[in-house]
Short mmCIF file of C-alpha atoms in Angstrom, two decimals:
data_model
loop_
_atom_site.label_atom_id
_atom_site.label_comp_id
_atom_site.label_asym_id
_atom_site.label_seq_id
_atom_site.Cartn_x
_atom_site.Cartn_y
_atom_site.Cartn_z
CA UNK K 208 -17.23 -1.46 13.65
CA UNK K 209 -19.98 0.88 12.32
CA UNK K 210 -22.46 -0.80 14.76
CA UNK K 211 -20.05 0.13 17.83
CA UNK K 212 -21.05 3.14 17.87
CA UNK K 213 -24.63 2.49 18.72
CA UNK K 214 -25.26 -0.86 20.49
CA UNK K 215 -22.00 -1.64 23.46
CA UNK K 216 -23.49 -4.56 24.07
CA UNK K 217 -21.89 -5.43 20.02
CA UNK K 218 -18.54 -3.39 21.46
CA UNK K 219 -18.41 -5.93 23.86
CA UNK K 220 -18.50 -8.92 22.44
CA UNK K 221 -16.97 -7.96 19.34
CA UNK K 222 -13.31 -7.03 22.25
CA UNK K 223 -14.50 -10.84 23.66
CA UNK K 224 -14.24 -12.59 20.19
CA UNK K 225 -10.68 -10.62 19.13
CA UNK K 226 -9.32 -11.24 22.83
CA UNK K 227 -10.20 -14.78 21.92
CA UNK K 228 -8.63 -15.28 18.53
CA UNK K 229 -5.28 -13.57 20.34
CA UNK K 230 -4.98 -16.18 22.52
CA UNK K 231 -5.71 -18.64 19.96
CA UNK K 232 -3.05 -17.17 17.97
CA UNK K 233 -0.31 -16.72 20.70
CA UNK K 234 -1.07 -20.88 21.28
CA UNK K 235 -0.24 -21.63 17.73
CA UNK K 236 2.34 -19.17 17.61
CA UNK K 237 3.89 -20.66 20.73
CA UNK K 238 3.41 -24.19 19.62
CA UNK K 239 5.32 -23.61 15.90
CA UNK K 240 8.35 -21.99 17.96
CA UNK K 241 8.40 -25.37 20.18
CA UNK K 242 8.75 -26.71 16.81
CA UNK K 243 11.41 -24.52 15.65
CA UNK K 244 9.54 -23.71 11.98
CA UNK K 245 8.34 -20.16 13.02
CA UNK K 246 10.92 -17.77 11.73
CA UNK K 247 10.43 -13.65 11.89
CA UNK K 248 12.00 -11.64 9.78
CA UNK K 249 13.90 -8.85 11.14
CA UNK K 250 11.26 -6.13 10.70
CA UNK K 251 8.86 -8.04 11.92
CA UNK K 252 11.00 -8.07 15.42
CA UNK K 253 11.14 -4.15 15.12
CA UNK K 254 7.27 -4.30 14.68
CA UNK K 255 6.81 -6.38 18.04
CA UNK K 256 9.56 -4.16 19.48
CA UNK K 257 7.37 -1.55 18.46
CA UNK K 258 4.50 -3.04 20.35
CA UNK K 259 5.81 -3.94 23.54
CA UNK K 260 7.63 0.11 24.02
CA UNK K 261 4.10 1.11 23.69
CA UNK K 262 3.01 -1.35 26.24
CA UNK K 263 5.71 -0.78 28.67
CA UNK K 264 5.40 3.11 28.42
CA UNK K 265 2.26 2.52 29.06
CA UNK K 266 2.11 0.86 31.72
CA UNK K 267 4.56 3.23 33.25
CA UNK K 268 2.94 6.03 32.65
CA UNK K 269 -0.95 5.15 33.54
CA UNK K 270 0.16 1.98 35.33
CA UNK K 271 -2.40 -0.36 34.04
CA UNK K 272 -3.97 -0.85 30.37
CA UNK K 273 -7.21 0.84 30.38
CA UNK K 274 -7.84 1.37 26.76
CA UNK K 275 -5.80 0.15 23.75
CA UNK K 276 -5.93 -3.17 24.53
CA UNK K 277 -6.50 -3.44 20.84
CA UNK K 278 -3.85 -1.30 19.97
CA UNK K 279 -1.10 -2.73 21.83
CA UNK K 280 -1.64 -6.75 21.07
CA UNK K 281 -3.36 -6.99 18.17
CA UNK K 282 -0.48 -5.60 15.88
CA UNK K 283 2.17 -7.69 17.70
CA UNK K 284 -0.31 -10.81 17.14
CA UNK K 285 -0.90 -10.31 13.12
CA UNK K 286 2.60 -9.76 12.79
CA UNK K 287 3.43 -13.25 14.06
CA UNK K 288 0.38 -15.07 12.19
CA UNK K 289 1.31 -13.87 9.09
CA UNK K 290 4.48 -14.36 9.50
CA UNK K 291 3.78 -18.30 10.43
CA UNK K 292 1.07 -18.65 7.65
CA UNK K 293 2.95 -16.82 4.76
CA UNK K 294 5.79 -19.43 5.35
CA UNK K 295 3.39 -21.98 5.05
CA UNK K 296 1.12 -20.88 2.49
CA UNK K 297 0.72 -17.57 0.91
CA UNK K 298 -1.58 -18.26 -1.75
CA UNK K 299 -4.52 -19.34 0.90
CA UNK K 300 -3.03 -15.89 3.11
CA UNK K 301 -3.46 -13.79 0.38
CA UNK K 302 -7.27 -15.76 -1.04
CA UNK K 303 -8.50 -14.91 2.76
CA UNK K 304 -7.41 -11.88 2.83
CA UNK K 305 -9.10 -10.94 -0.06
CA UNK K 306 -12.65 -12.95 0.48
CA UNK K 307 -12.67 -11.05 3.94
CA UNK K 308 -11.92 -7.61 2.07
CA UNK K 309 -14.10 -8.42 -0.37
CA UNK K 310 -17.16 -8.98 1.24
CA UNK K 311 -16.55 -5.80 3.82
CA UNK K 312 -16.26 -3.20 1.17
CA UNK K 313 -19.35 -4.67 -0.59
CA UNK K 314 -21.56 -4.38 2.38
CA UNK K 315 -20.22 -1.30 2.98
CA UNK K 316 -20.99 0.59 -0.20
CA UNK K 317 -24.20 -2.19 -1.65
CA UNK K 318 -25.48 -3.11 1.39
CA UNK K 319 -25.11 -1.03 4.93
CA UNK K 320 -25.21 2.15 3.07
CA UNK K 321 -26.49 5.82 3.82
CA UNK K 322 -29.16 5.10 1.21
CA UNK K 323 -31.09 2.41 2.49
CA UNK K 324 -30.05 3.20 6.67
CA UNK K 325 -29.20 6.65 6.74
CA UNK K 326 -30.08 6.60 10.48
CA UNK K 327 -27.37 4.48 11.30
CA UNK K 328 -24.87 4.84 8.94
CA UNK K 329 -24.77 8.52 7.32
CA UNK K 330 -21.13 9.81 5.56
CA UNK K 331 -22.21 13.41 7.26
CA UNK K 332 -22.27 11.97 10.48
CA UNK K 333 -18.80 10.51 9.49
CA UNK K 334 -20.03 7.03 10.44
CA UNK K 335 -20.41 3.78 7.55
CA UNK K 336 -20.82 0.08 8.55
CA UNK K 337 -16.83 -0.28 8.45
CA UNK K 338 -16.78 2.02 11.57
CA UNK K 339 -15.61 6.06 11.36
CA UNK K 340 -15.07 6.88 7.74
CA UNK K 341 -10.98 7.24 8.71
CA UNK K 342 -10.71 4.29 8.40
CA UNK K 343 -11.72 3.44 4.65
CA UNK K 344 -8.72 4.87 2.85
CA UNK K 345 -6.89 2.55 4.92
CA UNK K 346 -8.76 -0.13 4.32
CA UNK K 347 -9.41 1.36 0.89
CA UNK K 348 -5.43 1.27 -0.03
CA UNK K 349 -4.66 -2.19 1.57
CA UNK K 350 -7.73 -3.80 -0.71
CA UNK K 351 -5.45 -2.13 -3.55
CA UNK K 352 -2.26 -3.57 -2.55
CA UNK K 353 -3.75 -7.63 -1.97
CA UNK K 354 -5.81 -6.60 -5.33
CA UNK K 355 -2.72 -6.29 -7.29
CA UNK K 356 -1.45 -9.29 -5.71
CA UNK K 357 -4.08 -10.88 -7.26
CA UNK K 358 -3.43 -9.88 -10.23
CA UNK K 359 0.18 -10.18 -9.92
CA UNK K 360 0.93 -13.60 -8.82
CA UNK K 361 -2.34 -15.69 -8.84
CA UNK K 362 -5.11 -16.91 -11.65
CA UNK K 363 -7.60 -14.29 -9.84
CA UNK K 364 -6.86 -11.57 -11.70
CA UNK K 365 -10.57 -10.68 -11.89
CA UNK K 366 -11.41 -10.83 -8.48
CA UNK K 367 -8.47 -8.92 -8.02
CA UNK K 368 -9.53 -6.00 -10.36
CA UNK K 369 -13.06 -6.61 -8.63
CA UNK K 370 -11.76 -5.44 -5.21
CA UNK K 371 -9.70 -2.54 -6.57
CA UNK K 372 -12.85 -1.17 -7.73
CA UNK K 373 -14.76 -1.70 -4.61
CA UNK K 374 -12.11 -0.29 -2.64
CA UNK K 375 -11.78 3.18 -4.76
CA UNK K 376 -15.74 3.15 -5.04
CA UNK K 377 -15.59 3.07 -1.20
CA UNK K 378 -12.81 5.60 -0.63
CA UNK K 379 -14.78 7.61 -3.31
CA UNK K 380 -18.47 7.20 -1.27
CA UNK K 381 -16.66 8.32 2.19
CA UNK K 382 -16.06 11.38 0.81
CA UNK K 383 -12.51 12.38 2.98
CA UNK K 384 -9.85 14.42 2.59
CA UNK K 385 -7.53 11.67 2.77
CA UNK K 386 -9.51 9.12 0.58
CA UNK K 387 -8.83 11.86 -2.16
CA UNK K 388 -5.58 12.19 -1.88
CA UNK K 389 -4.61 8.84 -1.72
CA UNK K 390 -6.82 7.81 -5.37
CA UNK K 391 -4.96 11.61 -6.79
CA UNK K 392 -1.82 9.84 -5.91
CA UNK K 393 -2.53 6.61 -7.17
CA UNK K 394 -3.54 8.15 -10.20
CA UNK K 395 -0.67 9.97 -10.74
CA UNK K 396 2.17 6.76 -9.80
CA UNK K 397 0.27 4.51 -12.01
CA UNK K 398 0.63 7.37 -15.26
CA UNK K 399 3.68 8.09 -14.34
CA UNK K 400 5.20 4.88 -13.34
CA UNK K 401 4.68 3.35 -17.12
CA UNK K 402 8.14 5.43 -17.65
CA UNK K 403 10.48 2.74 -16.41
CA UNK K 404 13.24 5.38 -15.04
CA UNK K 405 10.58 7.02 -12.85
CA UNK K 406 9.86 3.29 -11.71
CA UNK K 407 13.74 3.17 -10.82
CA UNK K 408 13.79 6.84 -9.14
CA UNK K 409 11.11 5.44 -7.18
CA UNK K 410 12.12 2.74 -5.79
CA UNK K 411 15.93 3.42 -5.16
CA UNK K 412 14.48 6.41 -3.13
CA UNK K 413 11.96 4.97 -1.04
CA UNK K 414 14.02 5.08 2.32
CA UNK K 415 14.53 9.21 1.90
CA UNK K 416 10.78 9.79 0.16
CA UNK K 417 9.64 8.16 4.02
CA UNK K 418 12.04 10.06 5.92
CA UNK K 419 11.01 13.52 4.29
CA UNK K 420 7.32 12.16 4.48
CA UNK K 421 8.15 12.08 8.58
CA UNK K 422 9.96 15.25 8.06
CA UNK K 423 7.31 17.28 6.54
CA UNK K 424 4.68 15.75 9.13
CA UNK K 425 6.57 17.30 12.02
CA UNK K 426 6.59 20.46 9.96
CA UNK K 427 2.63 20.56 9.43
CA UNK K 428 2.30 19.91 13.17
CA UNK K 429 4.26 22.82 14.08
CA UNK K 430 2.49 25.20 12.37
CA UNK K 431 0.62 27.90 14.03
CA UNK K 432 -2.59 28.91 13.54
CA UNK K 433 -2.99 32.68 12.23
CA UNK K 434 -4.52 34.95 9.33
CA UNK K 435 -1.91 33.68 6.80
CA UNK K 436 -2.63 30.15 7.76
CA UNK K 437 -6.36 29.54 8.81
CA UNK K 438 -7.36 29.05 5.17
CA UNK K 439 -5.95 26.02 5.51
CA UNK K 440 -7.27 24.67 8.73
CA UNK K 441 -10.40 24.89 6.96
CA UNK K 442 -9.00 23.21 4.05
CA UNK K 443 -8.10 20.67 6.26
CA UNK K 444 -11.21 20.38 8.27
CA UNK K 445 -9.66 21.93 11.53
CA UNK K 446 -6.59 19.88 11.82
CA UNK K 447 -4.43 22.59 12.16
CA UNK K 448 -6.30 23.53 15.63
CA UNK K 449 -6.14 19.98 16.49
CA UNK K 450 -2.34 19.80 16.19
CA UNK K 451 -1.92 23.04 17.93
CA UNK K 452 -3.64 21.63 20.87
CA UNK K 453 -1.98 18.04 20.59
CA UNK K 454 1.46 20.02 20.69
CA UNK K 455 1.80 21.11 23.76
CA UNK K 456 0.40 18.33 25.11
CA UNK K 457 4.04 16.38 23.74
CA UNK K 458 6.22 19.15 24.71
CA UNK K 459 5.03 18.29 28.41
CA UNK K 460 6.07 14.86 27.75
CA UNK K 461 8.31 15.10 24.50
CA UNK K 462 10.62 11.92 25.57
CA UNK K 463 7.76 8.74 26.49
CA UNK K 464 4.46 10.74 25.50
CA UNK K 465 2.06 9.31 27.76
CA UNK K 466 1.11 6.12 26.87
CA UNK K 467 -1.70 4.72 24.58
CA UNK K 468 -4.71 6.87 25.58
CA UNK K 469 -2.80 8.20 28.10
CA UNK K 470 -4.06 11.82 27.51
CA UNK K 471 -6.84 13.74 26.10
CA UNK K 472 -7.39 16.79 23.03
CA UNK K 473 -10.61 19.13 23.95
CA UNK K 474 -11.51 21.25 21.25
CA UNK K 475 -14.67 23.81 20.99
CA UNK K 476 -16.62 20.92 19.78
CA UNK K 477 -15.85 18.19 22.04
CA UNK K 478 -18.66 19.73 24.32
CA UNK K 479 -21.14 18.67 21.67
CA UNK K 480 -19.49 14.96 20.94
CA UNK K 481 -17.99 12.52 23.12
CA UNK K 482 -19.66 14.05 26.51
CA UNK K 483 -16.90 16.83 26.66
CA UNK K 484 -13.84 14.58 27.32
CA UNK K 485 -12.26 15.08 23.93
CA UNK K 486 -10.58 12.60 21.78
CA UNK K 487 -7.44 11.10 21.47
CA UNK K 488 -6.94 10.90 17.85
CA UNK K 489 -4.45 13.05 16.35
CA UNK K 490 -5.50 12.98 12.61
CA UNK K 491 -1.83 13.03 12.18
CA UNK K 492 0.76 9.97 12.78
CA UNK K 493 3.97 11.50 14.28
CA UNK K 494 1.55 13.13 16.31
CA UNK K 495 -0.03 10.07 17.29
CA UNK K 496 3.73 8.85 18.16
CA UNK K 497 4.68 11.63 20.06
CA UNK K 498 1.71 11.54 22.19
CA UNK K 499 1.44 7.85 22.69
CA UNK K 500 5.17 7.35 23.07
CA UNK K 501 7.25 10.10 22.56
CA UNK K 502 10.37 10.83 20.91
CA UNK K 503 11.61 7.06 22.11
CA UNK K 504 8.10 5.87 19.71
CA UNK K 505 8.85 8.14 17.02
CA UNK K 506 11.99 6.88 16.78
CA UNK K 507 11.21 3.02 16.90
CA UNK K 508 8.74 3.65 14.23
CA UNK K 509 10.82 5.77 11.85
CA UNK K 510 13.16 2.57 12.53
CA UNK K 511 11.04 -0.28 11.43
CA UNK K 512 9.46 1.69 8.16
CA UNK K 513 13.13 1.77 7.23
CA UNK K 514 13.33 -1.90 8.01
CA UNK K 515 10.55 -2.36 5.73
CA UNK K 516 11.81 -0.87 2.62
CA UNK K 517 14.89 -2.79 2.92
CA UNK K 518 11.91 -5.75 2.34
CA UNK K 519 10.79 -4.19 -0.57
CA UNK K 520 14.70 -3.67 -2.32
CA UNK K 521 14.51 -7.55 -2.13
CA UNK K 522 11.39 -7.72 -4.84
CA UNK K 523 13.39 -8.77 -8.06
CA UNK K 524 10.63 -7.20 -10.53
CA UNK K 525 10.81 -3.73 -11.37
CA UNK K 526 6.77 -3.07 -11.45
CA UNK K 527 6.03 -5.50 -8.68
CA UNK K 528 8.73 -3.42 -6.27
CA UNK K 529 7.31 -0.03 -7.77
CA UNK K 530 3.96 -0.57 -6.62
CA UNK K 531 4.44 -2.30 -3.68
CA UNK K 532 6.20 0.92 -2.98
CA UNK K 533 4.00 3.95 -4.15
CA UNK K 534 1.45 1.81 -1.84
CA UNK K 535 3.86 2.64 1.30
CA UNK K 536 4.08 6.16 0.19
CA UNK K 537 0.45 6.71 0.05
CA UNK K 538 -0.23 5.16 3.40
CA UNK K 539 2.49 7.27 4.93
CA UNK K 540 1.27 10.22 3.24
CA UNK K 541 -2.01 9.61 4.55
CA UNK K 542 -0.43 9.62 7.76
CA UNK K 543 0.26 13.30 7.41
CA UNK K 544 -3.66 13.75 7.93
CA UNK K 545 -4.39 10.64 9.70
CA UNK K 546 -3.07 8.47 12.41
CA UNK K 547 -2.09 5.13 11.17
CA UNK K 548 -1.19 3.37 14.20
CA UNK K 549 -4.98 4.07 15.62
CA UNK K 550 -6.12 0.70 12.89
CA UNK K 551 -4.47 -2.37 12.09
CA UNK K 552 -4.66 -2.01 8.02
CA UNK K 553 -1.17 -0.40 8.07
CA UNK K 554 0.25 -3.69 9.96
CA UNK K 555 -1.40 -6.04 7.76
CA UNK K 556 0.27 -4.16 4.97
CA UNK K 557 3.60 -3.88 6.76
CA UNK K 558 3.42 -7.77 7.64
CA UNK K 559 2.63 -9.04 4.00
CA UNK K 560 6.02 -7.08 2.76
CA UNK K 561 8.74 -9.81 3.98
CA UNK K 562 6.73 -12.05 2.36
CA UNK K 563 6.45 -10.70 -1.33
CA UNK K 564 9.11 -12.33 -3.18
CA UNK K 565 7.41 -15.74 -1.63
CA UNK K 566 4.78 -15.09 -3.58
CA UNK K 567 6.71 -15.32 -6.80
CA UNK K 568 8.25 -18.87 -5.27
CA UNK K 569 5.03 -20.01 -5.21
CA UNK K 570 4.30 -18.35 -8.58
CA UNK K 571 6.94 -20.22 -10.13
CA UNK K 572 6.63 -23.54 -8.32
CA UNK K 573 2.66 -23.16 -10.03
CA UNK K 574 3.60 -22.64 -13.34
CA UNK K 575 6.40 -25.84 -13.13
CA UNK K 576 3.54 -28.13 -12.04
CA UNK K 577 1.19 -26.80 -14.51
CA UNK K 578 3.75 -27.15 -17.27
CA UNK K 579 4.81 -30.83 -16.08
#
């Protein structure tokens, strides 16, 4: 998406090709529940019924879709492909999935770097070839998570440690605020988690760890900028002012928000970027919720993370559920600074979860043949 940002003409047909692969998908996806063999799971339902609040509210509130057209149907869209395809097969899910990450992150950091086309893609300008450099701890923590698949339940463990490594390189290059906290806390779960009752703390408390995660993020968005606390706006690269602004925007509209895009935050700056219409994104995910959906969102969300731990209780192997859970926590940490529902690399995360202790079947069902 780095190109986007210069050439609209690539904008374009880069919406054209995704609008096209969504209606391949819904055909497939249609055709498989003709056939009764498309099942999806229960938080996968919460993450269409996600979706389709933000559409409707919306569509109520702007009355037609005028941005977000990504935003709305993509998520509902890779929810039900990976649900189909992980049924079917999750080894070639996973292989894909790591091929395409793979070859992004090295292009990104080898390749299309700020070294050989620093007018085009410069970390000070806060653009790389993946698009705004936001988005790489994202991307940066789901390469970890389908790299310790790897690792975990397939003969690739190499190419799984290869795209770890790319993906911390990367979060390391972009230089963010949230890139570093999410490798501090990786750093710190992986030390800490080779004590096996920490593993077990961890995971019995993953529903309350995300609740006080959303908790302290609707602290953080409340507070108020003033002597005591502008030290840390700075620290946080003026995301306290942001917030303040984004604020009062929800209490106008705490219950439904205002709809994807539906509304936008002008700062002192904006008159320099964007042509002086300001920015939607709230560098903060309940936020985000609040503005695109209000309290009703917030709710819905809160609802289907919840959903998703239950997926992860149903892991049977201590480290595989303890990392598949410290990566949850450091996404939704990096919420607190970031708006995860902006990107899809969340989703993909959120839609691979059901699917985990599949992966192990197919593990097993490997080493049987192999053995025979």
């Amino acid at each position: 998406m780095g190109y986007a940002n210069y050439y609209p003409i690539y904008k374009k047909v880069q919406a054209m090709y995704i609008g096209g692969l969504l209606i391949i998908i819904l055909l497939i996806c249609f055709y498989r529940i003709l056939q009764k063999r498309l099942k999806i799971d229960r938080s996968g339902l919460f993450l269409i019924f996600y979706s389709l609040t933000l559409l409707l509210i919306t569509l109520w509130k702007q009355g037609s879709i005028n941005q977000g057209f990504q935003k709305i149907f993509v998520i509902p869209c890779i929810c039900l492909i990976f649900a189909d395809y992980l049924q079917r097969n999750p080894e070639i899910v996973i292989s894909t999935l790591t091929n395409v990450l793979l070859i992004l992150l090295f292009l990104n950091i080898i390749v299309f770097n700020q070294l050989l086309f620093p007018q085009l893609f410069l970390v000070d300008n806060h653009i790389t070839f993946l698009g705004h450099v936001q988005v790489v701890s994202e991307i940066g923590l789901l390469a970890v998570f389908v790299g310790y698949l790897n690792c975990r339940y397939f003969d690739t463990k190499f190419k799984g440690c290869i795209l770890i490594l790319l993906a911390l390189c990367n979060m390391i290059y972009v230089e963010t605020s949230a890139s570093y906290i999410a490798i501090f806390e990786l750093i710190i779960f992986v030390v800490l988690g080779k004590n096996l009752n920490f593993r077990k703390i961890i995971c019995k408390s993953l529903p309350y760890i995300i609740l006080i995660l959303i908790i302290v993020s609707l602290f953080l968005i409340n507070i108020k900028i003033d002597s005591n606390t502008l030290a840390w706006d700075k620290f946080l690269n003026g995301r306290l002012s942001i917030w303040n602004k984004g604020i009062l925007f929800v209490k106008e509209s705490l219950l439904f928000g205002y709809g994807a895009y539906g509304v936008k935050i002008q700062m002192f700056w904006s008159q320099w970027v964007n042509n002086g219409i300001g920015f939607n994104y709230a560098h903060n995910t309940v936020l985000q919720l609040l503005l695109d959906g209000g309290i009703a969102l917030t709710v819905i969300y809160t609802i289907m993370l919840l959903s998703y731990t239950r997926d992860i209780e149903l892991v049977k192997y201590e480290k595989i559920k303890f990392y598949t859970s410290i990566i949850m926590i450091i996404f939704v940490t990096v919420g607190l600074v970031e708006s995860l529902t902006e990107y899809n690399y969340f989703f993909i995360y959120l839609s691979i979860l059901p699917y985990v202790p599949l992966l192990m079947e197919e593990k097993n069902e490997s080493l049987k043949e192999n053995n025979s």
